PDB file of C-alpha atoms in Angstrom:
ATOM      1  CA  UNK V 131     -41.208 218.055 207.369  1.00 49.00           C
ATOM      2  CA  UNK V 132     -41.698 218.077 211.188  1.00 78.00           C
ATOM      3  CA  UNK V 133     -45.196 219.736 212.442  1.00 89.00           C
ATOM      4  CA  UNK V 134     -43.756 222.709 214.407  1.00 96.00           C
ATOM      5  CA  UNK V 135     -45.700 225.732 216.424  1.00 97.00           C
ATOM      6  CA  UNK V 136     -45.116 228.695 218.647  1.00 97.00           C
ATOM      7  CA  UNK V 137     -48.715 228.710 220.407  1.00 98.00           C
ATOM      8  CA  UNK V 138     -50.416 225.890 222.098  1.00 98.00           C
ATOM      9  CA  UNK V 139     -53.479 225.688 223.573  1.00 98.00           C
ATOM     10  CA  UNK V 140     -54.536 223.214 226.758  1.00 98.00           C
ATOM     11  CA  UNK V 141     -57.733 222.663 227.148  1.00 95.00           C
ATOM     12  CA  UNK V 142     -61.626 220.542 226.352  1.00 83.00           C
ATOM     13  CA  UNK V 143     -61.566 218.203 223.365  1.00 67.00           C
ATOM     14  CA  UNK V 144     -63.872 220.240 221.708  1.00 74.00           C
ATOM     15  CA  UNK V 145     -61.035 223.219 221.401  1.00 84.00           C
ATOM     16  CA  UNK V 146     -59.517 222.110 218.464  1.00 80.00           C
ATOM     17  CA  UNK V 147     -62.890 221.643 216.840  1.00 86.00           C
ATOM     18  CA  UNK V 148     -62.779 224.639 215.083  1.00 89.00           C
ATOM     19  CA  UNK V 149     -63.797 225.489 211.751  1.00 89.00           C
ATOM     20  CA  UNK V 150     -61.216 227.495 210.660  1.00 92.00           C
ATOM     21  CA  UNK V 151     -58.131 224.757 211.976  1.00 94.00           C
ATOM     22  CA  UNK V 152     -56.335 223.586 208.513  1.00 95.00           C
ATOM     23  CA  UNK V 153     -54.220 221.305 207.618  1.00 96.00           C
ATOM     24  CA  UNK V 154     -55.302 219.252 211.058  1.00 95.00           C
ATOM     25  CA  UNK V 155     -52.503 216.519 211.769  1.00 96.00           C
ATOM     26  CA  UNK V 156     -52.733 214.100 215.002  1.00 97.00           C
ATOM     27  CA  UNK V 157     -49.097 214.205 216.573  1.00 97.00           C
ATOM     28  CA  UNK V 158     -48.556 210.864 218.698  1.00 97.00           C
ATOM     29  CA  UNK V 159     -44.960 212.222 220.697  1.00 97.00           C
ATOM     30  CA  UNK V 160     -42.718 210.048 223.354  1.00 98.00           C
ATOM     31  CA  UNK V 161     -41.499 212.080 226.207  1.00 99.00           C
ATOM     32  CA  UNK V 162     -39.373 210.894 228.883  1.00 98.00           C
ATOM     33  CA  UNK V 163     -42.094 211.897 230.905  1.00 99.00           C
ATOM     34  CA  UNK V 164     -44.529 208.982 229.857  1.00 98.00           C
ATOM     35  CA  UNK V 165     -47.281 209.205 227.839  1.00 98.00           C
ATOM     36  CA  UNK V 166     -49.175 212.846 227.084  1.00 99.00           C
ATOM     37  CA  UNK V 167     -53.143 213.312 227.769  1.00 98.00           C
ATOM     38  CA  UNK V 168     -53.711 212.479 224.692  1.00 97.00           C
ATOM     39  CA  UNK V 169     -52.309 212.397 220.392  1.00 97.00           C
ATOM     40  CA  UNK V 170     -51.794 216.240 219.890  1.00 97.00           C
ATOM     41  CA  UNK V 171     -53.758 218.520 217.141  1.00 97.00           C
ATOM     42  CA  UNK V 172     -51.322 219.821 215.023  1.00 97.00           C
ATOM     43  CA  UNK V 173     -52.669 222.622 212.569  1.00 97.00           C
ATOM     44  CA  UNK V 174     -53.372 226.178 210.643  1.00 97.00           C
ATOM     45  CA  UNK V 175     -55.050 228.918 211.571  1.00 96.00           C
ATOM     46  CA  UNK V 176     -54.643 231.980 209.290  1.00 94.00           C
ATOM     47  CA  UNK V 177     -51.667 230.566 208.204  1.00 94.00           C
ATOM     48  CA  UNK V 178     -50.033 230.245 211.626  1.00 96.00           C
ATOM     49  CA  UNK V 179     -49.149 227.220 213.171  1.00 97.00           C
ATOM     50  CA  UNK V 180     -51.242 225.979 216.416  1.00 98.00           C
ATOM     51  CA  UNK V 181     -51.178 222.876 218.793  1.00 98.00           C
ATOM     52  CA  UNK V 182     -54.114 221.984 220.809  1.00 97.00           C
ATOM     53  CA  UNK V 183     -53.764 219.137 223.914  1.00 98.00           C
ATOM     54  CA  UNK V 184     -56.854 217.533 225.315  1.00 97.00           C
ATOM     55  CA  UNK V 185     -55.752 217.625 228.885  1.00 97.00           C
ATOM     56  CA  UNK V 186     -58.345 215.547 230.148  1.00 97.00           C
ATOM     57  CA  UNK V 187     -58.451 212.940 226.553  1.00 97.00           C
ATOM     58  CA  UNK V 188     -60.612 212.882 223.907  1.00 94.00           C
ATOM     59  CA  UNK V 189     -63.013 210.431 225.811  1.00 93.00           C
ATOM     60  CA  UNK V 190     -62.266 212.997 229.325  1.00 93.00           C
ATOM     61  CA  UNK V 191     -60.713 210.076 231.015  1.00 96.00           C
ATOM     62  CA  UNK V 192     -57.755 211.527 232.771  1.00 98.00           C
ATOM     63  CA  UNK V 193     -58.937 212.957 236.534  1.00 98.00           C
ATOM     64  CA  UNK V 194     -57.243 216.814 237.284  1.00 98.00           C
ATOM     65  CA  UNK V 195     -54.695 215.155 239.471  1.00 98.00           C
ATOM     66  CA  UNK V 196     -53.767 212.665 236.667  1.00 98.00           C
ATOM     67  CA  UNK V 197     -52.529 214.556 233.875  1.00 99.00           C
ATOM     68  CA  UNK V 198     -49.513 214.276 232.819  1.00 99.00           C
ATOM     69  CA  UNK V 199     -48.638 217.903 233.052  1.00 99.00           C
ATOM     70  CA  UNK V 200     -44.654 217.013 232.349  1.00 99.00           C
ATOM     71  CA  UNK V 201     -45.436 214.832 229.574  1.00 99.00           C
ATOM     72  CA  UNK V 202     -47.637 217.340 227.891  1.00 99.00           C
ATOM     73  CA  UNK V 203     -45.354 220.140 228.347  1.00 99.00           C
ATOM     74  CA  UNK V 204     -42.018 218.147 227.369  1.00 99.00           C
ATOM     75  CA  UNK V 205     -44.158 217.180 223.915  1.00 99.00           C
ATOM     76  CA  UNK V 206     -45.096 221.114 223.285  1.00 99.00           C
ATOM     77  CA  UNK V 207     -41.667 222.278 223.894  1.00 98.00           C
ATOM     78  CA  UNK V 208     -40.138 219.649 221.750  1.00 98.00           C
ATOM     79  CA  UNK V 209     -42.779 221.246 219.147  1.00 98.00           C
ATOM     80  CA  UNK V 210     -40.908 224.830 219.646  1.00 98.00           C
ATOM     81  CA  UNK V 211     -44.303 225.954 221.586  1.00 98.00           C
ATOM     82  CA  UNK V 212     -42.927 229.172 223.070  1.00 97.00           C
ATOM     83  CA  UNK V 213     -46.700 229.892 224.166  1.00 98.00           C
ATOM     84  CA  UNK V 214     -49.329 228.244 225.967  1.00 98.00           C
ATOM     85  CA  UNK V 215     -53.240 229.202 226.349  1.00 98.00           C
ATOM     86  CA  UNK V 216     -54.758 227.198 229.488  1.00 98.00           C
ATOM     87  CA  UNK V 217     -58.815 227.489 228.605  1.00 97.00           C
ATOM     88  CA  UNK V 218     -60.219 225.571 231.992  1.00 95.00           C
ATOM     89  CA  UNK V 219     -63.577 225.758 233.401  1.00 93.00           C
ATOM     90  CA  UNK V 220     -63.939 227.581 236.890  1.00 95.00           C
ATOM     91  CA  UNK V 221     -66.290 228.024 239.273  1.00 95.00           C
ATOM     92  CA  UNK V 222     -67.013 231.669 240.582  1.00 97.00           C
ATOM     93  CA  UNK V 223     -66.636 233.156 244.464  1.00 98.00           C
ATOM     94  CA  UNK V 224     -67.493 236.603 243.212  1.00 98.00           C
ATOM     95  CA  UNK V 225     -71.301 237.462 242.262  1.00 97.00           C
ATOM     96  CA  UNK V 226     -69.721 239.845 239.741  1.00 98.00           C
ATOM     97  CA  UNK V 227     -67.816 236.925 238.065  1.00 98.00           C
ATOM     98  CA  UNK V 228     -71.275 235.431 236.713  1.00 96.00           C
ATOM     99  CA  UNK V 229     -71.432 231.853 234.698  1.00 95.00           C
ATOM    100  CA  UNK V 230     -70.598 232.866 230.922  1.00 95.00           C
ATOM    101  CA  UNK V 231     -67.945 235.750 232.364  1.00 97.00           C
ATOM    102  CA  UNK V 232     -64.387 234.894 231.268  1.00 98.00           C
ATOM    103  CA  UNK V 233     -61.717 235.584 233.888  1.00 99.00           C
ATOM    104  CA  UNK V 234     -58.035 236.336 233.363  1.00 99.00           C
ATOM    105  CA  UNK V 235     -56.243 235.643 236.818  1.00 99.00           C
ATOM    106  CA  UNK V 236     -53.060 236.787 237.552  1.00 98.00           C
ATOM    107  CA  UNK V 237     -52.532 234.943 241.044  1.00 99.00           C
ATOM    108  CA  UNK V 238     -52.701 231.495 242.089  1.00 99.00           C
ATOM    109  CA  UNK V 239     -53.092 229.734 245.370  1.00 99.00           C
ATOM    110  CA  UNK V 240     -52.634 226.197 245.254  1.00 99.00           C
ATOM    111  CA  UNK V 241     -54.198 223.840 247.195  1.00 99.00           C
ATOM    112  CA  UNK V 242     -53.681 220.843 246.000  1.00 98.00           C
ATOM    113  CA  UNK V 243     -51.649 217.335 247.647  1.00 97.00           C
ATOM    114  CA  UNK V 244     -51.349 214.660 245.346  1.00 98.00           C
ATOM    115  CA  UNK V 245     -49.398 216.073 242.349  1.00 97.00           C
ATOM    116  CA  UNK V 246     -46.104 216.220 241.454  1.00 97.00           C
ATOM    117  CA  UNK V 247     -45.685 219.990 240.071  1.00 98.00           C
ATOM    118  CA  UNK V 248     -41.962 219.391 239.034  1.00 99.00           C
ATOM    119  CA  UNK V 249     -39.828 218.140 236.201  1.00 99.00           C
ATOM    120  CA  UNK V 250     -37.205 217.801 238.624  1.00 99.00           C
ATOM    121  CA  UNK V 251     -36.299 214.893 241.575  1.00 98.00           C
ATOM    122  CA  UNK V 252     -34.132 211.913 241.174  1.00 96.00           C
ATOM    123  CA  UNK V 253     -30.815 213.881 241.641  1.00 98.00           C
ATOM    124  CA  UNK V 254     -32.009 217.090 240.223  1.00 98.00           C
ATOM    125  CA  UNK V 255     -33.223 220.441 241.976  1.00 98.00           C
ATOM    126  CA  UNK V 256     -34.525 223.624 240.820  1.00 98.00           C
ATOM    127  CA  UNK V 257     -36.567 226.239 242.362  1.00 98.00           C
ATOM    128  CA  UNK V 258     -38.208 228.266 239.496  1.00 98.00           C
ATOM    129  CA  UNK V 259     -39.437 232.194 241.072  1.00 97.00           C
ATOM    130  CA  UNK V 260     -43.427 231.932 240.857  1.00 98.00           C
ATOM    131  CA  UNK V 261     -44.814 235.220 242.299  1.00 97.00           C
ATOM    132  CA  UNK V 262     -45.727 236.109 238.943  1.00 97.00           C
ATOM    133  CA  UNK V 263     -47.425 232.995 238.194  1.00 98.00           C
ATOM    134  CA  UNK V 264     -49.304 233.738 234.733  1.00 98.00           C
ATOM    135  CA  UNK V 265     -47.349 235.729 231.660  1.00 97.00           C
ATOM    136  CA  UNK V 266     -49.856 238.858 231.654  1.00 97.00           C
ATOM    137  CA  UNK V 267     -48.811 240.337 228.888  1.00 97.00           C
ATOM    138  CA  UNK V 268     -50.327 237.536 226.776  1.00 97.00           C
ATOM    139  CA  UNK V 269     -53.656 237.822 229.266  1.00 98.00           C
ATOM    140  CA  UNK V 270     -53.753 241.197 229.014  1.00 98.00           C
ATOM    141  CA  UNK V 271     -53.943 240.928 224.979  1.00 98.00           C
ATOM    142  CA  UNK V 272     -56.501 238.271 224.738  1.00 99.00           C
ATOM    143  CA  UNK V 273     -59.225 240.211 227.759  1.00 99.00           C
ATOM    144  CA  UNK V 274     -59.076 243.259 225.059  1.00 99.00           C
ATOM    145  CA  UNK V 275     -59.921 241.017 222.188  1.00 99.00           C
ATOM    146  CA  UNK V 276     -62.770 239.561 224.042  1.00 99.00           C
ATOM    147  CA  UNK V 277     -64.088 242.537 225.491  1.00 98.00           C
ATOM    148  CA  UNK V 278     -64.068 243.722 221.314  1.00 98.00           C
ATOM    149  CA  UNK V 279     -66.123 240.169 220.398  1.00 98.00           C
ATOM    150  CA  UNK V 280     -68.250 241.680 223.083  1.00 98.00           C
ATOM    151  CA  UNK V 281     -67.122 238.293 226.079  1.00 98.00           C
ATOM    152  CA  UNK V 282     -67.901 239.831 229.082  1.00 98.00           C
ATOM    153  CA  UNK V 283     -64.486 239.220 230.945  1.00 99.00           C
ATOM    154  CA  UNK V 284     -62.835 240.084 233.915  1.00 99.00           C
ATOM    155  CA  UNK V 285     -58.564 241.226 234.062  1.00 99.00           C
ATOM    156  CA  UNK V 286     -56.829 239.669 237.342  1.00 99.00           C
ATOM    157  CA  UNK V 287     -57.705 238.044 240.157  1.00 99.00           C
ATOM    158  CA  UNK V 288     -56.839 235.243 242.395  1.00 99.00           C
ATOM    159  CA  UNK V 289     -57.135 231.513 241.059  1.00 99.00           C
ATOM    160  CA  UNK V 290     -57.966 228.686 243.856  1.00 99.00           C
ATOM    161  CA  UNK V 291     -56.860 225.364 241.974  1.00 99.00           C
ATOM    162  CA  UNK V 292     -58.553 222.511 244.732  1.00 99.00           C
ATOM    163  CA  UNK V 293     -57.201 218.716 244.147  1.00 98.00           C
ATOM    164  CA  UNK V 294     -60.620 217.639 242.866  1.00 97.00           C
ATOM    165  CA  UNK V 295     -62.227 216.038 241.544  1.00 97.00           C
ATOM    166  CA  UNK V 296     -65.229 215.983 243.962  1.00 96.00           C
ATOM    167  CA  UNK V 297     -66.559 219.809 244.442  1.00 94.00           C
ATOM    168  CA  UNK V 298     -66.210 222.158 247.283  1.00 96.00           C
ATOM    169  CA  UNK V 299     -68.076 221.524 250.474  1.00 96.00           C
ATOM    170  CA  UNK V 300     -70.155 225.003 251.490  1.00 96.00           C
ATOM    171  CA  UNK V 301     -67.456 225.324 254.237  1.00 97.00           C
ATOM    172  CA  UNK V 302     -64.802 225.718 251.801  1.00 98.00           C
ATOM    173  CA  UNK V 303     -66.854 227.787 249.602  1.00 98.00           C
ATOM    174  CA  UNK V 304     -67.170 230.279 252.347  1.00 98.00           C
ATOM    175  CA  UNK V 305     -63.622 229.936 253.208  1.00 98.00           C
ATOM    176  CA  UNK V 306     -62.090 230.829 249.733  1.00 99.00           C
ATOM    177  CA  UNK V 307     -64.648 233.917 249.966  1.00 98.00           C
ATOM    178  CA  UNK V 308     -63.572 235.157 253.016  1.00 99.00           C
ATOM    179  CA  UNK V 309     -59.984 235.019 251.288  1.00 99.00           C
ATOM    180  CA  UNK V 310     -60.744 237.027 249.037  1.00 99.00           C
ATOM    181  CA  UNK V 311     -60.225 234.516 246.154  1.00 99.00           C
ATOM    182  CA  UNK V 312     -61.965 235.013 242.674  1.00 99.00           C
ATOM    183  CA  UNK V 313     -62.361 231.816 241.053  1.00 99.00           C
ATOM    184  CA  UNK V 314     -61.830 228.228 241.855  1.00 98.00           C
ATOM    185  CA  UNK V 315     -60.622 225.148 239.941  1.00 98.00           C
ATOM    186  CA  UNK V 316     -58.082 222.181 239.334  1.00 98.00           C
ATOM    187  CA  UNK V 317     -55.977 222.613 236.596  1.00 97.00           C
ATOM    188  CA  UNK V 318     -53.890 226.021 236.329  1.00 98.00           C
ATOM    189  CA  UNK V 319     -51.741 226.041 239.578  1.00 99.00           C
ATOM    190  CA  UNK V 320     -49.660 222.948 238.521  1.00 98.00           C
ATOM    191  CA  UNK V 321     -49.893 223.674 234.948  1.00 99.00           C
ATOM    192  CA  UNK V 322     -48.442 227.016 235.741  1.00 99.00           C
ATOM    193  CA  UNK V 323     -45.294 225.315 237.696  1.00 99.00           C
ATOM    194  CA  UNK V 324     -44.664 222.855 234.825  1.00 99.00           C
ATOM    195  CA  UNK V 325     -44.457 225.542 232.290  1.00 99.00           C
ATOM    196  CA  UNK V 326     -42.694 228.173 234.508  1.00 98.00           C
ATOM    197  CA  UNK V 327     -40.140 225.221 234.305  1.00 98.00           C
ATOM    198  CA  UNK V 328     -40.049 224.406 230.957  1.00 98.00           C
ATOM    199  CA  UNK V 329     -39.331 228.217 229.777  1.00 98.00           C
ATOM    200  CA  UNK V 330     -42.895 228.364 228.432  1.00 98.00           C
ATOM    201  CA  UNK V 331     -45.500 231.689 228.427  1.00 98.00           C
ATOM    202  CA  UNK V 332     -48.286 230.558 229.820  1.00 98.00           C
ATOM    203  CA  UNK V 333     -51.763 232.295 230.131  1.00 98.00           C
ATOM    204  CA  UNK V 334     -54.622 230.870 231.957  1.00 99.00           C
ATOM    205  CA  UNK V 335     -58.386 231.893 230.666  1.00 98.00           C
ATOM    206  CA  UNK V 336     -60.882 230.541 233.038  1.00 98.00           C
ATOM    207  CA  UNK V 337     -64.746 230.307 231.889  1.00 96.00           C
ATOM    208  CA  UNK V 338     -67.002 230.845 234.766  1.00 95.00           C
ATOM    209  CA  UNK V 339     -69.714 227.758 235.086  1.00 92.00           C
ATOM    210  CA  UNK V 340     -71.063 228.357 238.246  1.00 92.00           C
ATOM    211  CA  UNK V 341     -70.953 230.173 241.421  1.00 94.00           C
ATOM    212  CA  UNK V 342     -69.396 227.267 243.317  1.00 94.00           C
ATOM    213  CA  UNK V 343     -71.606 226.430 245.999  1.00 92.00           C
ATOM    214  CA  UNK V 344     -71.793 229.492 248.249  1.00 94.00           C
ATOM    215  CA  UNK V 345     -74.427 231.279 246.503  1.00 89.00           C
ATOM    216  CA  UNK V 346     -77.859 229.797 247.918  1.00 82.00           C
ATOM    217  CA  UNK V 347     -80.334 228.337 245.332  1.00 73.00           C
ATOM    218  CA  UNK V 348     -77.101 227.810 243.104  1.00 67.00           C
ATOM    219  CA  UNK V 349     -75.244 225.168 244.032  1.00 65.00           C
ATOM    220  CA  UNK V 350     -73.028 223.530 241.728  1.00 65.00           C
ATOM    221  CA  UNK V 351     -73.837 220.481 240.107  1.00 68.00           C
ATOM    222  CA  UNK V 352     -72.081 218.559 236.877  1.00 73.00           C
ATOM    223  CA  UNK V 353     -75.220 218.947 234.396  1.00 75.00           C
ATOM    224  CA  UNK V 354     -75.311 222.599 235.785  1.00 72.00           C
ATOM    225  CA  UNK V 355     -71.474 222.943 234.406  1.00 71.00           C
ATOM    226  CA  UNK V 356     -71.374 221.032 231.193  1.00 76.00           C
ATOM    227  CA  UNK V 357     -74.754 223.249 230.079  1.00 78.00           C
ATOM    228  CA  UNK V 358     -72.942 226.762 230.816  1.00 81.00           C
ATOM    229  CA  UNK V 359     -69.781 225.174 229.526  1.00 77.00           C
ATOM    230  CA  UNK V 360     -70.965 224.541 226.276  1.00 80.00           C
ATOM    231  CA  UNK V 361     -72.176 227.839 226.072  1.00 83.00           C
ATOM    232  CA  UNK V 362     -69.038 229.049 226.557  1.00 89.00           C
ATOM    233  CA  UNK V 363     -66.788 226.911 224.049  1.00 91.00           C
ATOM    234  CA  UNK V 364     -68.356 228.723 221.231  1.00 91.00           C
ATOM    235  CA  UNK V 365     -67.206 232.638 222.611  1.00 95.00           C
ATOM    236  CA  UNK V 366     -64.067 230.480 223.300  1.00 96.00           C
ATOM    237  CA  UNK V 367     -63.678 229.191 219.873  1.00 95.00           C
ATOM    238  CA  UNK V 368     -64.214 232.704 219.042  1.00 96.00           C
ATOM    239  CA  UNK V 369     -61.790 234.473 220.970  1.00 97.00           C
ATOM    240  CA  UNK V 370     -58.684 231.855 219.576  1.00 97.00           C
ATOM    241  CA  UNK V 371     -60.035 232.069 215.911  1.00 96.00           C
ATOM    242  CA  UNK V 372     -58.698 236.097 216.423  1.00 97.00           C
ATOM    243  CA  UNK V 373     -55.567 235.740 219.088  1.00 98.00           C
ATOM    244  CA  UNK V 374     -53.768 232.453 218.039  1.00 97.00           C
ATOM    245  CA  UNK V 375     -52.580 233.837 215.077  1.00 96.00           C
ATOM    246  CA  UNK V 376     -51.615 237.069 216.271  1.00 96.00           C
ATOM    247  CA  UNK V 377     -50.497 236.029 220.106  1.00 96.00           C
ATOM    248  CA  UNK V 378     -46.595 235.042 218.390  1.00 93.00           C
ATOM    249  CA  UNK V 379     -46.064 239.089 218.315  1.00 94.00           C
ATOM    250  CA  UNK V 380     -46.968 239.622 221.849  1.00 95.00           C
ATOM    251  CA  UNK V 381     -43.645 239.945 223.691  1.00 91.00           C
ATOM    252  CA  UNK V 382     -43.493 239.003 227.842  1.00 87.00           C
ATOM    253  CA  UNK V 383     -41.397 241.459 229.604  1.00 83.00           C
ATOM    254  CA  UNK V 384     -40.559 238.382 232.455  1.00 82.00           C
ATOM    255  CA  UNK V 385     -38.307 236.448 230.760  1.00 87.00           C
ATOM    256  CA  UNK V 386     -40.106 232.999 231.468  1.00 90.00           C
ATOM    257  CA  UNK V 387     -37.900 231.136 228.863  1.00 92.00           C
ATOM    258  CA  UNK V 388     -34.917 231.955 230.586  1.00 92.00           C
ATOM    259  CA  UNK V 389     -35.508 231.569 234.174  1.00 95.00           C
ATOM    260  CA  UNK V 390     -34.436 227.671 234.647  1.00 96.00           C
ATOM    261  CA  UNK V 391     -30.689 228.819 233.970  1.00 93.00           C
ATOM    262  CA  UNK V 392     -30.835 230.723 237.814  1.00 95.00           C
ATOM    263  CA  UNK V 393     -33.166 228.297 239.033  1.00 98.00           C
ATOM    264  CA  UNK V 394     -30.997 225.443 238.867  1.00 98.00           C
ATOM    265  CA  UNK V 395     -29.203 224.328 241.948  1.00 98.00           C
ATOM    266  CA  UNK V 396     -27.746 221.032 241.059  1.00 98.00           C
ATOM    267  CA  UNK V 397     -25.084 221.379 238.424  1.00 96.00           C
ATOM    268  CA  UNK V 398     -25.020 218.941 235.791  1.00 96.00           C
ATOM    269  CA  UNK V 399     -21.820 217.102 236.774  1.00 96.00           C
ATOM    270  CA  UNK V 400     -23.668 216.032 239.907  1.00 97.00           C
ATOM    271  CA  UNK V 401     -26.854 214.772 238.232  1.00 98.00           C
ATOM    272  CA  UNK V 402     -26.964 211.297 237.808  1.00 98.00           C
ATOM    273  CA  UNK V 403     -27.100 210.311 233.826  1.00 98.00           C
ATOM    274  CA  UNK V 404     -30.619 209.386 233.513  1.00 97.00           C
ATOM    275  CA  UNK V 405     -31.946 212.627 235.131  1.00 98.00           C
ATOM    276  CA  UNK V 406     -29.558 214.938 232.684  1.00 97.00           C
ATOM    277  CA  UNK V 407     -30.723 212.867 229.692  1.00 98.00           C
ATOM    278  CA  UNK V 408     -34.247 213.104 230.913  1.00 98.00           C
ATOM    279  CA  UNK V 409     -34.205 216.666 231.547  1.00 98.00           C
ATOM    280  CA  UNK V 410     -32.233 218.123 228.375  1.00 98.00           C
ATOM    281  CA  UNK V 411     -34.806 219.617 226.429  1.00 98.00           C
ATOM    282  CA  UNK V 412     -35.912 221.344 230.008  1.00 98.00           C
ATOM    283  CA  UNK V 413     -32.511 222.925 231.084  1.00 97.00           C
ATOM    284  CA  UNK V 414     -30.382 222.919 227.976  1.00 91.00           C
TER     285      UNK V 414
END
């Protein structure tokens, strides 16, 4: 019987580390796309179905502008993933978003120039609508049930996703601050465009680290990051123990899985044969 799931979660290897996880599978899928980040987690929680993706690998050794964001995607919707949870480390440009503080954006700006962000090219076009970047209705769900395990957390704000993978000089620190930007990191703004695409519900939650570099005496280092982020995976671990199994009766008012049928420009007697076949799951 195929390993099938409505909710997927992106994110750390140690995600799909959880206790309660059943019935764990590993899930090696081709995708026209190439290869995925890494063998998929297939498994139970409370009975319900889950998929977890290392974005990075198992062994983190996949940079933030290599990851195969289509790949990935393409393998979760093949899955019937309807849902996707993005857990990411961020860094903070807000003193009130302090390291431990979950965030749930609901803005992007992206500044990043050496991904490709599409599923499309080679023949095809699309322009998927993106002002409402992040399905909130899923966000807003999972920043109650953390405020309830007691998370300190944070609803909206503005996500700065920087190419990486070196850090922000103080410059740019300052910069983002001045506008008026909450939180800074490098995965969510293309793994936002890849879903929009693929008709998936995706919801970014960003753990705070550090306070970027802007904050004097508390500049941002890698051991500084891996110490708060390990704090963090367990209130993570926490939070998806209590939503995964519950997030399949949320409903998103946006229509996300529809929106590629008005996005496409290029109809499919014009695409050349290797871009339809490619992109079938994608556009139906």
């Amino acid at each position: 019987m195929k390993n099938t799931a409505q909710i997927a979660v992106i994110g750390g290897s140690g995600l799909y580390k959880i206790e309660e996880l059943k019935e764990k599978k590993e899930l090696a899928i081709k995708t026209p796309f190439g290869e995925t980040s890494d063998r998929l987690i297939w498994g139970r929680i409370s009975g319900a179905p889950v998929c977890f993706v290392p974005r990075h690998g198992r062994s983190h050794t996949i940079l933030p502008t290599e990851i195969p964001h289509q790949a990935n995607m393409w393998a979760l919707k093949s899955l019937g993933v309807k849902t996707v949870v993005s857990v990411s480390a961020v860094g903070s440009l807000k003193r009130e978003l302090a390291p431990s503080h979950f965030v749930f954006p609901d803005q992007f700006v992206d500044e990043t120039k050496l991904r490709k962000a599409t599923f499309f090219g080679d023949g095809a076009v699309a322009h998927v609508p993106m002002a409402k970047p992040f399905c909130m209705a899923f966000s807003e769900y999972m920043y109650k049930e953390a405020k309830k395990l007691g998370i300190k957390s944070h609803f909206g704000g503005v996500y700065c996703c920087m190419e990486g993978p070196g850090f922000s000089t103080k410059a740019e620190s300052e910069y983002h601050r001045k506008m008026g930007y909450s939180i800074i990191g490098m995965t969510v703004a293309t793994e936002a465009k890849v879903a929009r695409e693929a008709g998936l519900h995706y919801a970014p939650v960003s753990l705070v680290t550090d306070y970027d570099c802007w904050k004097e005496g508390e500049e941002v280092d890698q051991a500084k990051v891996l110490e708060t982020l390990h704090r963090n995976i367990e209130n993570i671990k926490r939070l998806l123990v209590k939503v995964l199994p519950v997030l399949v009766k949320v409903r998103c008012a946006e229509g996300c899985e529809n929106l590629i049928k008005t996005s496409l420009l290029t109809s499919r007697d014009h695409m050349p044969a290797q871009a339809l076949k490619r992109l079938k799951l994608i556009i139906g």
